[in-house]
Short mmCIF file of C-alpha atoms in Angstrom, two decimals:
data_model
loop_
_atom_site.label_atom_id
_atom_site.label_comp_id
_atom_site.label_asym_id
_atom_site.label_seq_id
_atom_site.Cartn_x
_atom_site.Cartn_y
_atom_site.Cartn_z
CA MET U 1210 97.49 56.00 88.74
CA SER U 1211 94.70 54.20 90.37
CA GLY U 1212 94.73 50.95 92.01
CA SER U 1213 91.02 50.04 92.56
CA GLY U 1214 91.04 46.93 90.21
CA LEU U 1215 88.60 46.15 87.43
CA GLY U 1216 85.66 44.83 89.43
CA SER U 1217 83.42 47.53 88.01
CA TRP U 1218 84.93 47.49 84.61
CA PHE U 1219 85.02 43.73 83.96
CA PRO U 1220 82.17 41.89 85.57
CA GLY U 1221 82.73 38.36 86.47
CA PRO U 1222 80.40 35.47 86.66
CA GLU U 1223 79.65 35.91 90.29
CA ASP U 1224 78.29 39.56 89.35
CA THR U 1225 76.03 38.74 86.62
CA PRO U 1226 75.17 35.06 86.40
CA SER U 1227 73.93 33.55 83.14
CA GLU U 1228 71.62 30.45 82.84
CA ASP U 1229 72.39 29.95 79.19
CA ALA U 1230 76.28 30.09 78.99
CA PRO U 1231 77.62 27.72 76.52
CA PRO U 1232 79.33 24.62 77.81
CA GLU U 1233 83.11 24.49 78.09
CA GLY U 1234 84.77 23.66 74.80
CA GLN U 1235 82.09 25.01 72.53
CA TRP U 1236 83.59 28.21 71.39
CA GLY U 1237 87.14 27.79 70.42
CA PRO U 1238 90.64 25.99 70.92
CA PRO U 1239 91.73 26.09 74.55
CA PRO U 1240 95.50 25.85 74.03
CA PRO U 1241 96.21 29.30 72.74
CA ALA U 1242 93.91 30.85 75.14
CA GLY U 1243 95.42 29.00 78.16
CA ARG U 1244 98.80 30.23 76.91
CA LEU U 1245 97.67 33.83 76.86
CA ARG U 1246 96.22 33.78 80.56
CA ARG U 1247 99.31 31.86 81.75
CA VAL U 1248 101.70 34.46 80.33
CA LEU U 1249 99.79 37.45 81.66
CA PHE U 1250 98.93 35.92 85.04
CA GLY U 1251 102.52 34.64 85.41
CA LEU U 1252 104.17 37.93 85.00
CA LEU U 1253 101.71 39.95 87.14
CA ALA U 1254 101.71 37.24 89.89
CA ALA U 1255 105.47 37.13 89.67
CA ALA U 1256 105.45 41.00 90.31
CA VAL U 1257 103.42 40.30 93.59
CA LEU U 1258 105.57 37.28 94.63
CA LEU U 1259 108.80 39.47 94.15
CA ALA U 1260 107.42 42.15 96.52
CA ALA U 1261 106.46 39.47 99.06
CA VAL U 1262 109.89 37.65 98.89
CA LEU U 1263 111.86 41.01 99.12
CA GLY U 1264 109.93 42.45 102.04
CA GLY U 1265 110.31 46.24 102.28
CA THR U 1266 112.66 46.54 99.39
CA GLY U 1267 110.25 44.43 97.34
CA TRP U 1268 107.52 46.98 98.13
CA TRP U 1269 109.63 49.65 96.63
CA LEU U 1270 110.58 47.56 93.58
CA TYR U 1271 106.83 46.77 93.05
CA ARG U 1272 106.16 50.59 93.17
CA GLN U 1273 108.83 51.15 90.66
CA LEU U 1274 107.31 48.47 88.39
CA ASP U 1275 104.05 50.05 88.81
CA GLY U 1276 105.35 53.49 87.88
CA ASN U 1277 106.68 52.13 84.71
CA ILE U 1278 103.24 51.83 83.21
CA ARG U 1279 102.40 55.22 81.44
CA THR U 1280 98.86 56.68 81.46
CA ASP U 1281 97.40 57.74 78.08
CA ASP U 1282 95.58 60.81 78.94
CA ASP U 1283 95.97 62.29 75.43
CA THR U 1284 93.70 59.57 73.89
CA ARG U 1285 91.13 60.11 76.69
CA LYS U 1286 91.03 63.91 75.59
CA SER U 1287 90.95 63.18 71.79
CA LEU U 1288 87.91 60.71 72.07
CA ALA U 1289 86.09 63.13 74.47
CA GLN U 1290 85.99 65.51 71.66
CA VAL U 1291 84.32 63.15 69.30
CA GLU U 1292 82.09 61.54 71.96
CA LYS U 1293 78.88 62.06 70.05
CA GLU U 1294 80.05 59.88 67.00
CA ARG U 1295 81.17 56.92 69.21
CA PRO U 1296 78.91 53.77 69.68
CA LYS U 1297 77.16 53.73 72.91
CA ALA U 1298 78.18 51.09 75.53
CA ALA U 1299 75.88 48.05 75.28
CA GLY U 1300 75.30 46.60 78.66
CA PRO U 1301 77.89 45.06 81.03
CA ALA U 1302 80.22 43.61 78.24
CA ARG U 1303 83.55 45.14 78.06
CA ASN U 1304 85.95 45.61 74.90
CA LEU U 1305 89.78 46.24 75.45
CA LEU U 1306 91.83 47.28 72.28
CA ILE U 1307 95.50 46.20 72.47
CA MET U 1308 97.84 47.81 69.94
CA GLY U 1309 101.61 46.90 69.34
CA SER U 1310 103.44 50.11 68.18
CA ASP U 1311 106.40 50.10 65.86
CA TYR U 1312 107.48 53.60 66.62
CA ARG U 1313 110.31 54.57 64.22
CA PRO U 1314 112.40 57.43 65.47
CA GLU U 1315 114.25 57.90 62.16
CA LEU U 1316 110.95 58.42 60.33
CA GLY U 1317 109.18 60.20 63.02
CA SER U 1318 106.17 57.86 62.58
CA ALA U 1319 104.52 54.85 64.12
CA ARG U 1320 102.20 52.10 62.88
CA SER U 1321 100.43 49.26 64.71
CA ASP U 1322 101.44 45.92 63.20
CA THR U 1323 99.55 44.14 65.77
CA THR U 1324 96.02 44.91 66.87
CA LEU U 1325 93.91 42.74 69.06
CA LEU U 1326 90.22 43.37 70.24
CA LEU U 1327 89.42 41.46 73.50
CA HIS U 1328 85.73 41.13 74.13
CA LEU U 1329 84.59 39.80 77.66
CA SER U 1330 81.06 38.95 77.86
CA GLY U 1331 78.80 40.72 80.41
CA ASP U 1332 78.31 37.52 82.32
CA GLY U 1333 81.99 36.89 82.52
CA ARG U 1334 81.68 33.51 80.97
CA ARG U 1335 83.12 34.23 77.36
CA ALA U 1336 86.03 35.87 76.03
CA LEU U 1337 86.82 36.53 72.30
CA VAL U 1338 90.18 37.74 70.97
CA VAL U 1339 89.76 39.30 67.54
CA SER U 1340 92.93 39.98 65.39
CA VAL U 1341 92.59 43.06 63.00
CA PRO U 1342 94.75 42.47 59.93
CA ARG U 1343 97.17 45.46 59.41
CA ASP U 1344 96.57 45.43 55.78
CA LEU U 1345 92.76 45.61 56.03
CA MET U 1346 91.28 48.35 53.73
CA VAL U 1347 89.21 50.41 56.07
CA TRP U 1348 87.51 53.96 56.28
CA ILE U 1349 89.68 56.03 58.62
CA PRO U 1350 88.17 59.04 60.34
CA ASP U 1351 89.53 62.49 59.96
CA CYS U 1352 91.98 62.11 62.82
CA ALA U 1353 94.76 64.64 63.35
CA ARG U 1354 98.13 64.67 65.23
CA ASP U 1355 101.06 66.74 64.93
CA GLY U 1356 99.48 68.54 61.93
CA LYS U 1357 98.79 65.36 60.02
CA SER U 1358 95.24 64.22 59.13
CA ALA U 1359 93.52 61.46 57.26
CA ALA U 1360 93.43 63.81 54.23
CA ASP U 1361 97.32 63.74 54.32
CA ALA U 1362 97.75 59.93 54.20
CA GLY U 1363 98.49 59.96 50.42
CA PRO U 1364 96.79 58.86 47.22
CA GLU U 1365 94.24 55.85 47.47
CA PRO U 1366 95.22 52.66 45.46
CA ASP U 1367 91.98 52.80 43.59
CA GLY U 1368 91.89 56.64 43.05
CA GLY U 1369 88.60 56.84 44.95
CA ARG U 1370 87.77 59.26 47.70
CA ALA U 1371 84.93 59.22 50.38
CA PRO U 1372 82.86 62.30 50.54
CA GLY U 1373 83.31 64.08 53.83
CA ALA U 1374 86.26 63.48 56.17
CA LEU U 1375 86.78 59.66 55.64
CA ARG U 1376 89.70 58.14 54.09
CA TYR U 1377 89.91 54.54 52.53
CA GLU U 1378 93.44 53.24 53.54
CA GLN U 1379 94.86 50.16 55.13
CA PHE U 1380 94.15 49.84 58.75
CA ASN U 1381 97.69 50.38 60.32
CA TRP U 1382 97.70 53.80 58.81
CA SER U 1383 95.22 54.83 61.54
CA PHE U 1384 97.85 54.72 64.14
CA ASP U 1385 100.36 56.73 62.19
CA ILE U 1386 97.63 59.50 61.33
CA GLY U 1387 96.29 59.89 64.80
CA GLY U 1388 97.87 57.27 67.54
CA PRO U 1389 95.77 55.11 69.78
CA ALA U 1390 92.80 57.53 69.49
CA CYS U 1391 92.39 57.21 65.67
CA THR U 1392 92.92 53.49 65.76
CA ILE U 1393 90.14 53.21 68.41
CA ARG U 1394 87.83 55.38 66.32
CA THR U 1395 88.60 53.26 63.24
CA VAL U 1396 87.88 50.04 64.95
CA GLU U 1397 84.66 51.60 66.44
CA ARG U 1398 83.44 52.61 62.98
CA LEU U 1399 84.47 49.23 61.45
CA THR U 1400 82.77 47.13 64.17
CA GLY U 1401 80.13 49.28 65.81
CA VAL U 1402 81.52 48.24 69.18
CA ARG U 1403 82.51 50.86 71.70
CA ILE U 1404 86.01 50.31 73.04
CA ASP U 1405 86.04 50.73 76.89
CA HIS U 1406 89.76 50.37 77.50
CA HIS U 1407 92.97 50.33 75.41
CA MET U 1408 96.63 49.34 75.98
CA VAL U 1409 99.65 50.12 73.75
CA LEU U 1410 102.65 47.86 73.84
CA GLY U 1411 105.93 49.43 72.59
CA PHE U 1412 108.15 47.21 70.45
CA ASP U 1413 111.12 48.63 72.33
CA GLY U 1414 109.88 46.91 75.50
CA PHE U 1415 109.65 43.71 73.49
CA THR U 1416 113.20 43.84 72.52
CA ARG U 1417 114.37 44.45 76.09
CA LEU U 1418 112.16 41.60 77.43
CA VAL U 1419 113.70 39.09 75.00
CA ASP U 1420 117.21 40.23 75.75
CA GLU U 1421 116.44 39.85 79.56
CA LEU U 1422 115.40 36.31 78.90
CA GLY U 1423 118.49 35.51 77.18
CA GLY U 1424 116.91 35.28 73.76
CA VAL U 1425 114.56 32.80 72.07
CA GLU U 1426 115.55 29.91 69.88
CA VAL U 1427 113.83 29.35 66.55
CA GLU U 1428 114.60 26.71 63.97
CA LEU U 1429 114.19 27.50 60.17
CA PRO U 1430 113.89 25.09 57.40
CA ALA U 1431 115.52 27.48 55.12
CA ALA U 1432 117.47 30.88 55.29
CA GLU U 1433 115.22 33.90 55.62
CA ARG U 1434 116.01 37.49 54.56
CA ASP U 1435 113.71 40.48 54.76
CA PRO U 1436 115.44 43.81 54.04
CA ASN U 1437 112.29 45.77 54.98
CA VAL U 1438 112.74 44.91 58.51
CA GLY U 1439 116.53 43.94 58.77
CA LEU U 1440 116.00 40.14 58.89
CA ASP U 1441 118.88 38.01 57.76
CA LEU U 1442 118.86 34.37 59.35
CA PRO U 1443 120.56 31.23 58.25
CA ALA U 1444 118.81 27.83 57.96
CA GLY U 1445 118.70 25.70 61.21
CA ARG U 1446 118.60 26.80 64.84
CA SER U 1447 119.40 30.40 65.79
CA VAL U 1448 118.98 32.12 69.33
CA LEU U 1449 117.26 35.51 68.66
CA HIS U 1450 117.96 38.55 70.72
CA GLY U 1451 116.30 42.05 70.71
CA GLN U 1452 116.25 43.54 67.30
CA ASP U 1453 116.59 40.11 65.61
CA ALA U 1454 113.69 38.86 67.37
CA LEU U 1455 111.60 42.05 66.44
CA ALA U 1456 112.69 41.55 62.88
CA TYR U 1457 111.52 37.86 62.87
CA VAL U 1458 108.12 38.64 64.29
CA ARG U 1459 107.65 41.59 61.84
CA ALA U 1460 108.84 40.02 58.74
CA ARG U 1461 106.30 39.34 55.98
CA GLN U 1462 106.92 40.25 52.45
CA TYR U 1463 110.08 37.93 51.84
CA VAL U 1464 109.12 34.99 54.18
CA GLY U 1465 106.79 32.18 53.66
CA ASP U 1466 103.91 33.13 51.44
CA GLY U 1467 104.41 36.91 52.18
CA SER U 1468 100.89 37.17 53.73
CA ASP U 1469 99.82 38.77 56.99
CA THR U 1470 98.35 35.50 57.99
CA ASN U 1471 101.70 33.90 57.84
CA ARG U 1472 103.25 36.63 60.02
CA MET U 1473 100.52 36.14 62.55
CA ALA U 1474 101.21 32.60 62.71
CA ARG U 1475 105.00 33.27 63.23
CA GLN U 1476 104.21 35.75 66.03
CA GLN U 1477 101.99 33.34 67.79
CA GLU U 1478 104.62 30.56 67.64
CA PHE U 1479 107.33 33.00 68.89
CA MET U 1480 105.15 34.28 71.76
CA ARG U 1481 104.65 30.38 72.76
CA LYS U 1482 108.35 30.10 73.04
CA LEU U 1483 108.68 33.36 74.75
CA ALA U 1484 105.98 32.38 77.24
CA ALA U 1485 107.83 29.14 78.13
CA LYS U 1486 110.98 31.17 79.01
CA VAL U 1487 109.08 33.43 81.29
CA ARG U 1488 107.58 30.56 83.13
CA GLY U 1489 111.13 28.72 83.36
CA GLY U 1490 112.80 28.28 86.72
CA ASP U 1491 115.76 30.51 85.46
CA VAL U 1492 113.47 33.44 85.83
CA LEU U 1493 110.92 32.75 88.53
CA LEU U 1494 113.44 31.42 90.93
CA ASN U 1495 115.97 34.42 90.41
CA PRO U 1496 114.60 37.49 92.13
CA VAL U 1497 117.19 39.65 90.23
CA ARG U 1498 116.47 38.51 86.80
CA LEU U 1499 112.81 38.36 87.59
CA TYR U 1500 112.90 42.07 88.22
CA ARG U 1501 114.79 42.88 85.08
CA VAL U 1502 112.15 40.82 83.08
CA LEU U 1503 109.22 42.71 84.77
CA ASP U 1504 110.95 45.97 84.43
CA ALA U 1505 111.22 45.37 80.65
CA ALA U 1506 107.71 44.21 80.34
CA THR U 1507 105.96 46.98 82.45
CA SER U 1508 108.13 49.59 80.68
CA ALA U 1509 106.60 48.65 77.32
CA VAL U 1510 102.87 49.36 78.53
CA THR U 1511 100.88 52.53 77.93
CA ALA U 1512 97.17 52.32 79.06
CA ASP U 1513 94.18 54.35 79.78
CA ALA U 1514 93.37 55.28 83.37
CA GLY U 1515 91.46 52.18 83.98
CA LEU U 1516 94.36 49.84 83.29
CA ASP U 1517 97.45 51.90 84.13
CA SER U 1518 98.62 50.06 87.29
CA LEU U 1519 99.66 46.60 88.20
CA ASP U 1520 96.64 46.17 90.46
CA GLU U 1521 94.17 46.96 87.65
CA LEU U 1522 96.03 44.77 85.18
CA TYR U 1523 95.99 41.95 87.74
CA GLY U 1524 92.18 42.43 88.11
CA LEU U 1525 91.77 42.10 84.43
CA VAL U 1526 93.81 38.88 84.50
CA GLU U 1527 91.81 37.70 87.37
CA ARG U 1528 88.62 38.18 85.22
CA LEU U 1529 90.24 36.17 82.35
CA ARG U 1530 91.08 33.34 84.71
CA ALA U 1531 87.39 33.25 85.60
CA VAL U 1532 86.41 32.40 82.10
CA PRO U 1533 86.01 28.68 81.51
CA GLU U 1534 89.03 27.44 79.48
CA GLY U 1535 86.95 26.24 76.54
CA ASN U 1536 85.05 29.55 76.23
CA VAL U 1537 87.99 31.57 75.10
CA SER U 1538 88.26 32.05 71.21
CA PHE U 1539 90.86 33.52 68.81
CA VAL U 1540 89.66 34.76 65.50
CA THR U 1541 90.83 37.01 62.65
CA VAL U 1542 88.49 39.48 61.01
CA PRO U 1543 87.33 37.55 57.90
CA ARG U 1544 88.80 39.13 54.90
CA LYS U 1545 89.60 38.45 51.14
CA ALA U 1546 92.06 39.96 48.69
CA TYR U 1547 91.49 43.69 47.59
CA PRO U 1548 90.88 43.63 43.91
CA ALA U 1549 92.81 46.89 43.36
CA ASP U 1550 95.94 45.42 45.17
CA PRO U 1551 96.13 41.73 45.98
CA ASN U 1552 98.72 42.62 48.81
CA ARG U 1553 95.85 44.18 50.79
CA ASP U 1554 92.57 42.93 52.09
CA VAL U 1555 88.87 43.83 52.37
CA LEU U 1556 86.21 42.63 54.49
CA ALA U 1557 84.76 39.11 53.50
CA GLU U 1558 81.02 39.28 53.91
CA PRO U 1559 78.75 38.04 55.39
CA ALA U 1560 81.33 36.48 57.78
CA ALA U 1561 82.66 39.79 58.80
CA GLY U 1562 79.20 41.22 59.53
CA ALA U 1563 78.38 38.17 61.56
CA LEU U 1564 81.39 38.59 63.77
CA PHE U 1565 80.65 42.26 64.30
CA THR U 1566 77.01 41.58 65.06
CA ALA U 1567 77.87 38.98 67.57
CA LEU U 1568 80.26 41.39 69.40
CA ARG U 1569 77.60 44.41 69.34
CA ALA U 1570 75.01 41.95 70.82
CA ASP U 1571 77.41 40.22 73.25
CA ARG U 1572 76.52 36.90 71.76
CA PRO U 1573 78.73 33.77 71.33
CA TYR U 1574 80.38 34.04 67.88
CA ALA U 1575 79.62 30.97 65.65
CA PRO U 1576 80.67 31.40 62.12
CA ASP U 1577 77.96 30.87 59.62
CA SER U 1578 75.41 30.47 62.06
CA PHE U 1579 73.53 33.51 60.93
CA VAL U 1580 73.66 36.16 58.10
CA PRO U 1581 73.59 39.81 59.35
CA PRO U 1582 72.50 42.78 57.27
CA PRO U 1583 75.53 44.37 55.50
CA ILE U 1584 77.56 47.06 57.11
CA PRO U 1585 76.23 50.63 55.92
CA PRO U 1586 78.47 52.11 53.20
CA ALA U 1587 80.60 55.20 54.06
CA PRO U 1588 78.64 58.46 53.84
#
């Protein structure tokens, strides 16, 4: 593991000043962004504080936490083999892909229910977090892992097949087919944006984190049951632990309107409550409990060699903290119902193209401000 920080990877405003940076408040709602930065910074700062409070023992604990973070060298090797097909890096802007993995030992498979693309502008003045819907229909490259390739993904809903090695499937299949490397390649092909860093957050770590925090309370207007994920909750207030919490944030088909949009809203609300518990005095003022919380959080992280230490993650958070609060935006890839299957989505143009063009050009994203050329069809 390295510990050099991210100064060279995520340039801040002091490195490349901009004369035309947008004023604060122009590019998105500050509350969600503020929560994201407070949670990340709070956890990492707490790790440093823990080491300082406990002295020499604290330094040993800090090293233990740092050692929990796994380095994903397999993805680096896989991407190196297809370097010629990947987009070129465009200037000093940096893009980080965050994937939540729902590995299922009983099935021997894993898909990524949550995928976020974090774009940090080259001048360090803007950040855009793009959520990629799991059910978005995309062209998946011919990735392979454990003998499985895109050609083995199963029949397509519309019966069509792209010539060559591409396969038209829902987005979260890419992780099952080829792990983080395949998801990165799929996102790069979809957006034309090069992914500089990536991070995988395991759901097992999420359940441990919720348990160490003593559970999270939710209040439901009506009972909810989703047999697909093992959710069975009564109406009213419930304190969710471990697996129940995971089922709650993963539930979709039998709750609300059954949409992925509804699930993402539930996840955001749950994370808001989780963040409040992390920041509470019961955790921050209790070194033993704080260590257990941080141990659960860091054990969930697998990252590339540029983000595989507390020092480097702390450097990333520092860069995010330097972004003016009003210049952090959260968006979802524009999509509409897939004609062949209304339970899935396809890109909504020209809005999706406008978003991807803004990312490639490192420009502020303002919906409907311009209409880009359409994305080239699959070969």
